[in-house]
Short mmCIF file of C-alpha atoms in Angstrom, two decimals:
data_model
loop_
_atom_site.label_atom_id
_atom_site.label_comp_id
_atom_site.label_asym_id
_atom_site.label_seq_id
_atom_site.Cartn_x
_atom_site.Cartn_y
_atom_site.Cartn_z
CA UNK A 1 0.00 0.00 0.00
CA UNK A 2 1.51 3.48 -1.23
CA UNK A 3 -0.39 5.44 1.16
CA UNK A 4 0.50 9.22 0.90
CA UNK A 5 3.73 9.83 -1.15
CA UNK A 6 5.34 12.99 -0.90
CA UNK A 7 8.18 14.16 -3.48
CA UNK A 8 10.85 15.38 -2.73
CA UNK A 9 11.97 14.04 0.43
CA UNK A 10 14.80 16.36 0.80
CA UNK A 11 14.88 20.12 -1.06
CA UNK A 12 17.21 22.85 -0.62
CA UNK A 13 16.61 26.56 -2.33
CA UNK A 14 17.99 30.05 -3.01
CA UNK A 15 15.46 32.83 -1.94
CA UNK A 16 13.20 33.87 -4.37
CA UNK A 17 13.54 30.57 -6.44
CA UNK A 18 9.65 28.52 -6.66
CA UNK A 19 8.85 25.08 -6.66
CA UNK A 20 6.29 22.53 -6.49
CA UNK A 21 6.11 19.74 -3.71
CA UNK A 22 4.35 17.02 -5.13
CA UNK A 23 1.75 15.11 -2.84
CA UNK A 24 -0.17 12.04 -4.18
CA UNK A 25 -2.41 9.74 -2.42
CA UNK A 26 -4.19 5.92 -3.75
CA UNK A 27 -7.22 5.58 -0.95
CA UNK A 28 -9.45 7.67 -2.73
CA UNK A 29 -9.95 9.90 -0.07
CA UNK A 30 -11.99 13.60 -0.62
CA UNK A 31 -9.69 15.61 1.78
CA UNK A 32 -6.16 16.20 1.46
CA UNK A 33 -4.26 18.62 3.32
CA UNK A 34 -0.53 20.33 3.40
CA UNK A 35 1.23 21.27 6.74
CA UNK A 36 4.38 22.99 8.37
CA UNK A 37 6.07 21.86 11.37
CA UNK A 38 9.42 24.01 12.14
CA UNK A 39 11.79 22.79 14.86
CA UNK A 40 10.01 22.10 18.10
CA UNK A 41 6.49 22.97 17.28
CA UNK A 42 3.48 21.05 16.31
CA UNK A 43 1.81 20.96 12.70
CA UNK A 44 0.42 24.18 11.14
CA UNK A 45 -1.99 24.07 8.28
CA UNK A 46 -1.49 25.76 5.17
CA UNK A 47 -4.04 24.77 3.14
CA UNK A 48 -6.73 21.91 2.64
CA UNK A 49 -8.82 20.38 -0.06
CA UNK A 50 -12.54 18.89 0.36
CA UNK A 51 -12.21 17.46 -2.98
CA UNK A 52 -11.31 17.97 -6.55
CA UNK A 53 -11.82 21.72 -7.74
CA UNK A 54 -12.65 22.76 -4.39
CA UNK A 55 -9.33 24.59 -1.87
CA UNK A 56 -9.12 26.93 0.70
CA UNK A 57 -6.89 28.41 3.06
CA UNK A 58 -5.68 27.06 6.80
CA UNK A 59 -3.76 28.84 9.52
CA UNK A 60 -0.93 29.88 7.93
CA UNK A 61 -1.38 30.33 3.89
CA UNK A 62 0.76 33.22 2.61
CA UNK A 63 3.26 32.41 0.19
CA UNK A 64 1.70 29.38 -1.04
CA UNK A 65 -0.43 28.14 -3.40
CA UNK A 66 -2.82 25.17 -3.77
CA UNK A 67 -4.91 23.49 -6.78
CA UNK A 68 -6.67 20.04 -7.04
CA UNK A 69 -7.10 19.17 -10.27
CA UNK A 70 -7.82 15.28 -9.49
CA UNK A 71 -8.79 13.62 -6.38
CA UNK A 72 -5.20 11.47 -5.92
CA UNK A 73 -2.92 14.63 -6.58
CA UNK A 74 -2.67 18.07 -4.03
CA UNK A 75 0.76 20.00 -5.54
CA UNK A 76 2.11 22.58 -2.51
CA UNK A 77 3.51 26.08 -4.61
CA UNK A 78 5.74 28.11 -3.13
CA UNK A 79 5.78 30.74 -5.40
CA UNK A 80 9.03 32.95 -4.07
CA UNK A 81 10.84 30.97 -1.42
CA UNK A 82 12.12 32.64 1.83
CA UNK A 83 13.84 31.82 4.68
CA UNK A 84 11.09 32.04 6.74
CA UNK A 85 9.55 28.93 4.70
CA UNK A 86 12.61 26.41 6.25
CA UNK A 87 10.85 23.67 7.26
CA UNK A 88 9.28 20.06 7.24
CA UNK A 89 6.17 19.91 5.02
CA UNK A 90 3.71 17.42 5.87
CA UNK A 91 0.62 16.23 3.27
CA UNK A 92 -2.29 14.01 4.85
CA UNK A 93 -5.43 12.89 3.62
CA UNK A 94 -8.68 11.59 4.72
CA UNK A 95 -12.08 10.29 3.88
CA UNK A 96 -14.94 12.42 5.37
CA UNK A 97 -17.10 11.48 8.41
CA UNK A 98 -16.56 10.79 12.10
CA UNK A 99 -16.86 6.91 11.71
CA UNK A 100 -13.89 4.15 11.29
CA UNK A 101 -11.36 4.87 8.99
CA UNK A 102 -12.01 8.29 8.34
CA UNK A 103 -8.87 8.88 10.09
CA UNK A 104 -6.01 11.39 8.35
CA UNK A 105 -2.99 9.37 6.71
CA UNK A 106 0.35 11.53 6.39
CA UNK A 107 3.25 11.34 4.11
CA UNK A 108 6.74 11.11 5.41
CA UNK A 109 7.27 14.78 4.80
CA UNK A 110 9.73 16.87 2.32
CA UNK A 111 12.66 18.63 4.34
CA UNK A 112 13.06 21.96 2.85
CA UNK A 113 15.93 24.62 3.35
CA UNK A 114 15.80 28.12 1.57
CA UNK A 115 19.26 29.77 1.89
CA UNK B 1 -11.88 24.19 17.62
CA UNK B 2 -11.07 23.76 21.26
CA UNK B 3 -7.43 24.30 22.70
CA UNK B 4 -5.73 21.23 24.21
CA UNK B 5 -3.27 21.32 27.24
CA UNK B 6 -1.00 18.37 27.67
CA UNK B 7 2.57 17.71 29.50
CA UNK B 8 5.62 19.23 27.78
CA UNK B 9 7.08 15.26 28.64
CA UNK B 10 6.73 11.75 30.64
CA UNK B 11 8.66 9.08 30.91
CA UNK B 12 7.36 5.39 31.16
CA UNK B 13 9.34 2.03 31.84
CA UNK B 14 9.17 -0.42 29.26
CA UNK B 15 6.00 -2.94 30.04
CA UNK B 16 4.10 -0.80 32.33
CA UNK B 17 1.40 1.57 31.11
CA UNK B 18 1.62 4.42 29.78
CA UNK B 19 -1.28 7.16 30.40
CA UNK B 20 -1.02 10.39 28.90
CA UNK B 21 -3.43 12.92 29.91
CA UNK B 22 -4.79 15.57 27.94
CA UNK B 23 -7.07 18.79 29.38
CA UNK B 24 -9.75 20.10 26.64
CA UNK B 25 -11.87 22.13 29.12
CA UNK B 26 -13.34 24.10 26.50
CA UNK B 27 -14.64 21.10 24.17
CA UNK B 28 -18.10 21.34 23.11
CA UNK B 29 -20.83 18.50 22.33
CA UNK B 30 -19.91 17.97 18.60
CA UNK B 31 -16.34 18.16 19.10
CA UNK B 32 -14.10 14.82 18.68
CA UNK B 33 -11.15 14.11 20.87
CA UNK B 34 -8.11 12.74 18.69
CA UNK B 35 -5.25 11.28 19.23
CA UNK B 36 -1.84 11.23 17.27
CA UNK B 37 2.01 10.40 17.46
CA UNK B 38 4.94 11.20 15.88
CA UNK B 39 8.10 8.79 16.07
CA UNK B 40 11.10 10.79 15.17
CA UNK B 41 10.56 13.31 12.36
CA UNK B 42 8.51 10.74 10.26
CA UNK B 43 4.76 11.97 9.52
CA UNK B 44 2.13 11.83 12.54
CA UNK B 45 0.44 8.61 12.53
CA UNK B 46 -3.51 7.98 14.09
CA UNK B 47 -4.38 6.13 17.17
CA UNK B 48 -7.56 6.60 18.39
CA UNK B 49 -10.66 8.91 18.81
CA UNK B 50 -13.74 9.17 20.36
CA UNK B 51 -16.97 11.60 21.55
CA UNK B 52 -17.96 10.49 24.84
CA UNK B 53 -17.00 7.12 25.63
CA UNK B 54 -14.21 5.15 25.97
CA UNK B 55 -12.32 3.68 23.56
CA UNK B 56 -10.08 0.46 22.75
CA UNK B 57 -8.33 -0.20 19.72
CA UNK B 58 -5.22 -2.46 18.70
CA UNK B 59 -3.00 0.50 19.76
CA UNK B 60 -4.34 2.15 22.86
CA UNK B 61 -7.25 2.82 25.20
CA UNK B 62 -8.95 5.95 25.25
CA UNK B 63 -10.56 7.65 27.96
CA UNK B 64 -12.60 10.40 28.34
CA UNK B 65 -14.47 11.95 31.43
CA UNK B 66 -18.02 11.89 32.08
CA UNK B 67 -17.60 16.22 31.54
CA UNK B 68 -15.90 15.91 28.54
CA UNK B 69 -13.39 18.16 29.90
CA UNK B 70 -10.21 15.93 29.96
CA UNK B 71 -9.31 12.67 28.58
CA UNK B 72 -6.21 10.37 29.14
CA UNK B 73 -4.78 8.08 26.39
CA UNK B 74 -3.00 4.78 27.69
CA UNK B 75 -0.73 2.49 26.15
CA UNK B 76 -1.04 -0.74 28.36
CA UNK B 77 2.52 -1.85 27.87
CA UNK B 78 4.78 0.37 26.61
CA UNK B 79 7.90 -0.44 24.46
CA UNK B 80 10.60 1.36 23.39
CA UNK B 81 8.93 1.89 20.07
CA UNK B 82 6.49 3.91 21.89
CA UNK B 83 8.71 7.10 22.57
CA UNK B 84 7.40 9.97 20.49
CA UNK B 85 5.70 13.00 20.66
CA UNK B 86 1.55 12.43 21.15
CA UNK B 87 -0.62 14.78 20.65
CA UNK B 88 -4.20 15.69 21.69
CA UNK B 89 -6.36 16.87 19.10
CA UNK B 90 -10.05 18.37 19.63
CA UNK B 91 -11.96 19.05 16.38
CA UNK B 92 -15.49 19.89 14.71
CA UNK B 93 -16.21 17.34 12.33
CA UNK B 94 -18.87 18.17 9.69
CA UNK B 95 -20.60 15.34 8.05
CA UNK B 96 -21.54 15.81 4.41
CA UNK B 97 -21.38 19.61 4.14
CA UNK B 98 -17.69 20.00 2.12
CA UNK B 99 -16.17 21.32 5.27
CA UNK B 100 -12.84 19.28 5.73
CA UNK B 101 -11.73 18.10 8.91
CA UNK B 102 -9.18 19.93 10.00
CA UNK B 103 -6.40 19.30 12.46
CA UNK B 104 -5.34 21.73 15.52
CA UNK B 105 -1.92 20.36 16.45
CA UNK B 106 -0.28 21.63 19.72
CA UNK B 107 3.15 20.79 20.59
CA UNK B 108 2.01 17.69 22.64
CA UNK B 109 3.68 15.01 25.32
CA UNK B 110 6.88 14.10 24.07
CA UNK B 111 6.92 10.36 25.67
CA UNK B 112 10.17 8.46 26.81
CA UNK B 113 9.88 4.71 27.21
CA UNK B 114 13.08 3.71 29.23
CA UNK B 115 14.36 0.39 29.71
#
C-alpha cells in the first residue's frame, strides 16, 4: 500500500527561487491537506482540499499556493521561497465522516531549506 | 476548535502503562477528541478517537471523562517503540457539508519509554 507519497523528500533553495512539492495519495480519499512543522512545534496548516476543484486556506497560507485538479494529486507552490519557509512539510489525507477509517494518513514529509 | 493542554514530557518504563493525559476544558458536544504520534521526524500517525465514551483499539485505550473536559490516552505496555511526541487533538467534524476536517496540532507530550 503506497499510502501518501510525498516528493521530494529532501529540497534545498535560493530565496526567491519557486517550486512545487508534489503530494499524491491511492485511498481515494476527498480531503487532502498540506502542513508545516518548524523545529520544536506542532503541525500548522497551510491549506486543505474537500475534494477535486474545491481549496481553501488554513492557519498559515501566505506564500503558497494550492490546486486540485484530481482527487489522488494536491501539488504545494511556493511561489518565491524565503527563509522564513525552512521547514518540514507534511501532506495528509482523509475520507470524510466521524466513523472508522475516516482517520487522516500523512506522508513522510519533504525537508526543505531556503538559503 | 477547542485548545488542548498536555505535558511538555513523561517518561514510562518499558511494560508498564503508559497514560497520557490531555485537558480540553473548553470542548463542546460535537467536538471529537483525537489522538496522534509522531516517532522521530517521520509523519504523525492515528491512534484513536472518540466523543464520549471510551475507547479500545489495537493501539491504545482511550478515555474520556463523564464532563468531557479531559481525557487520558494509555498504552497498556509500553515499548521502546512507543517514545514519540503524542498529541491531543479536539476538532469539529462536519458530516456531508464540504467542510474538511481539520487538524489543531499543539506541541504535545513528548513520551520516553526507558528500559
Amino acid at each position: 500500500n503506497a499510502g501518501v507519497t510525498q516528493t521530494p523528500k529532501f529540497q534545498v533553495l535560493k530565496t526567491g527561487q519557486s517550486m512545487t512539492l508534489q503530494c499524491a495519495q491511492d485511498m481515494n480519499h476527498e480531503y487532502m491537506s498540506w502542513y508545516r512543522q518548524d523545529p520544536g512545534m506542532g503541525l500548522r496548516l497551510i491549506h486543505y482540499s474537500v475534494g477535486a476543484g474545491i481549496t481553501d486556506q488554513g492557519e498559515v497560507p501566505n506564500g503558497y499556493n494550492v490546486s486540485r485538479s484530481t482527487t489522488e494529486d494536491f501539488p504545494l507552490r511556493l511561489l518565491s521561497a524565503a527563509p522564513s519557509q525552512t521547514s518540514v512539510y507534511f501532506c495528509a489525507s482523509s475520507k470524510p465522516g466521524t466513523g472508522a477509517n475516516t482517520e487522516a494518513f500523512f506522508g513522510q514529509g519533504t525537508r526543505l531549506t531556503v538559503v | 476548535d477547542a485548545k488542548t493542554t498536555q505535558p511538555p514530557s513523561m517518561d514510562c518504563a518499558e511494560g508498564r502503562a503508559a497514560n497520557l493525559p490531555c485537558n480540553h476544558s473548553t470542548i463542546s458536544g460535537n467536538e471529537y477528541v483525537y489522538w496522534y504520534r509522531q516517532i522521530h521526524s517521520q509523519g504523525p500517525q492515528y491512534i484513536i478517537h472518540g466523543l464520549k465514551n471510551n475507547e479500545t483499539n489495537e493501539m491504545a485505550s482511550l478515555i474520556i471523562t463523564e464532563d468531557r473536559k479531559s481525557s487520558t490516552l494509555i498504552l497498556p505496555h509500553a515499548t521502546l517503540r512507543d517514545t514519540a511526541v503524542y498529541y491531543c487533538i479536539v476538532r469539529v467534524v462536519f458530516i456531508n457539508t464540504g467542510t474538511a476536517s481539520k487538524l489543531t496540532f499543539g506541541t504535545g507530550t513528548r513520551l520516553q519509554v526507558t528500559l
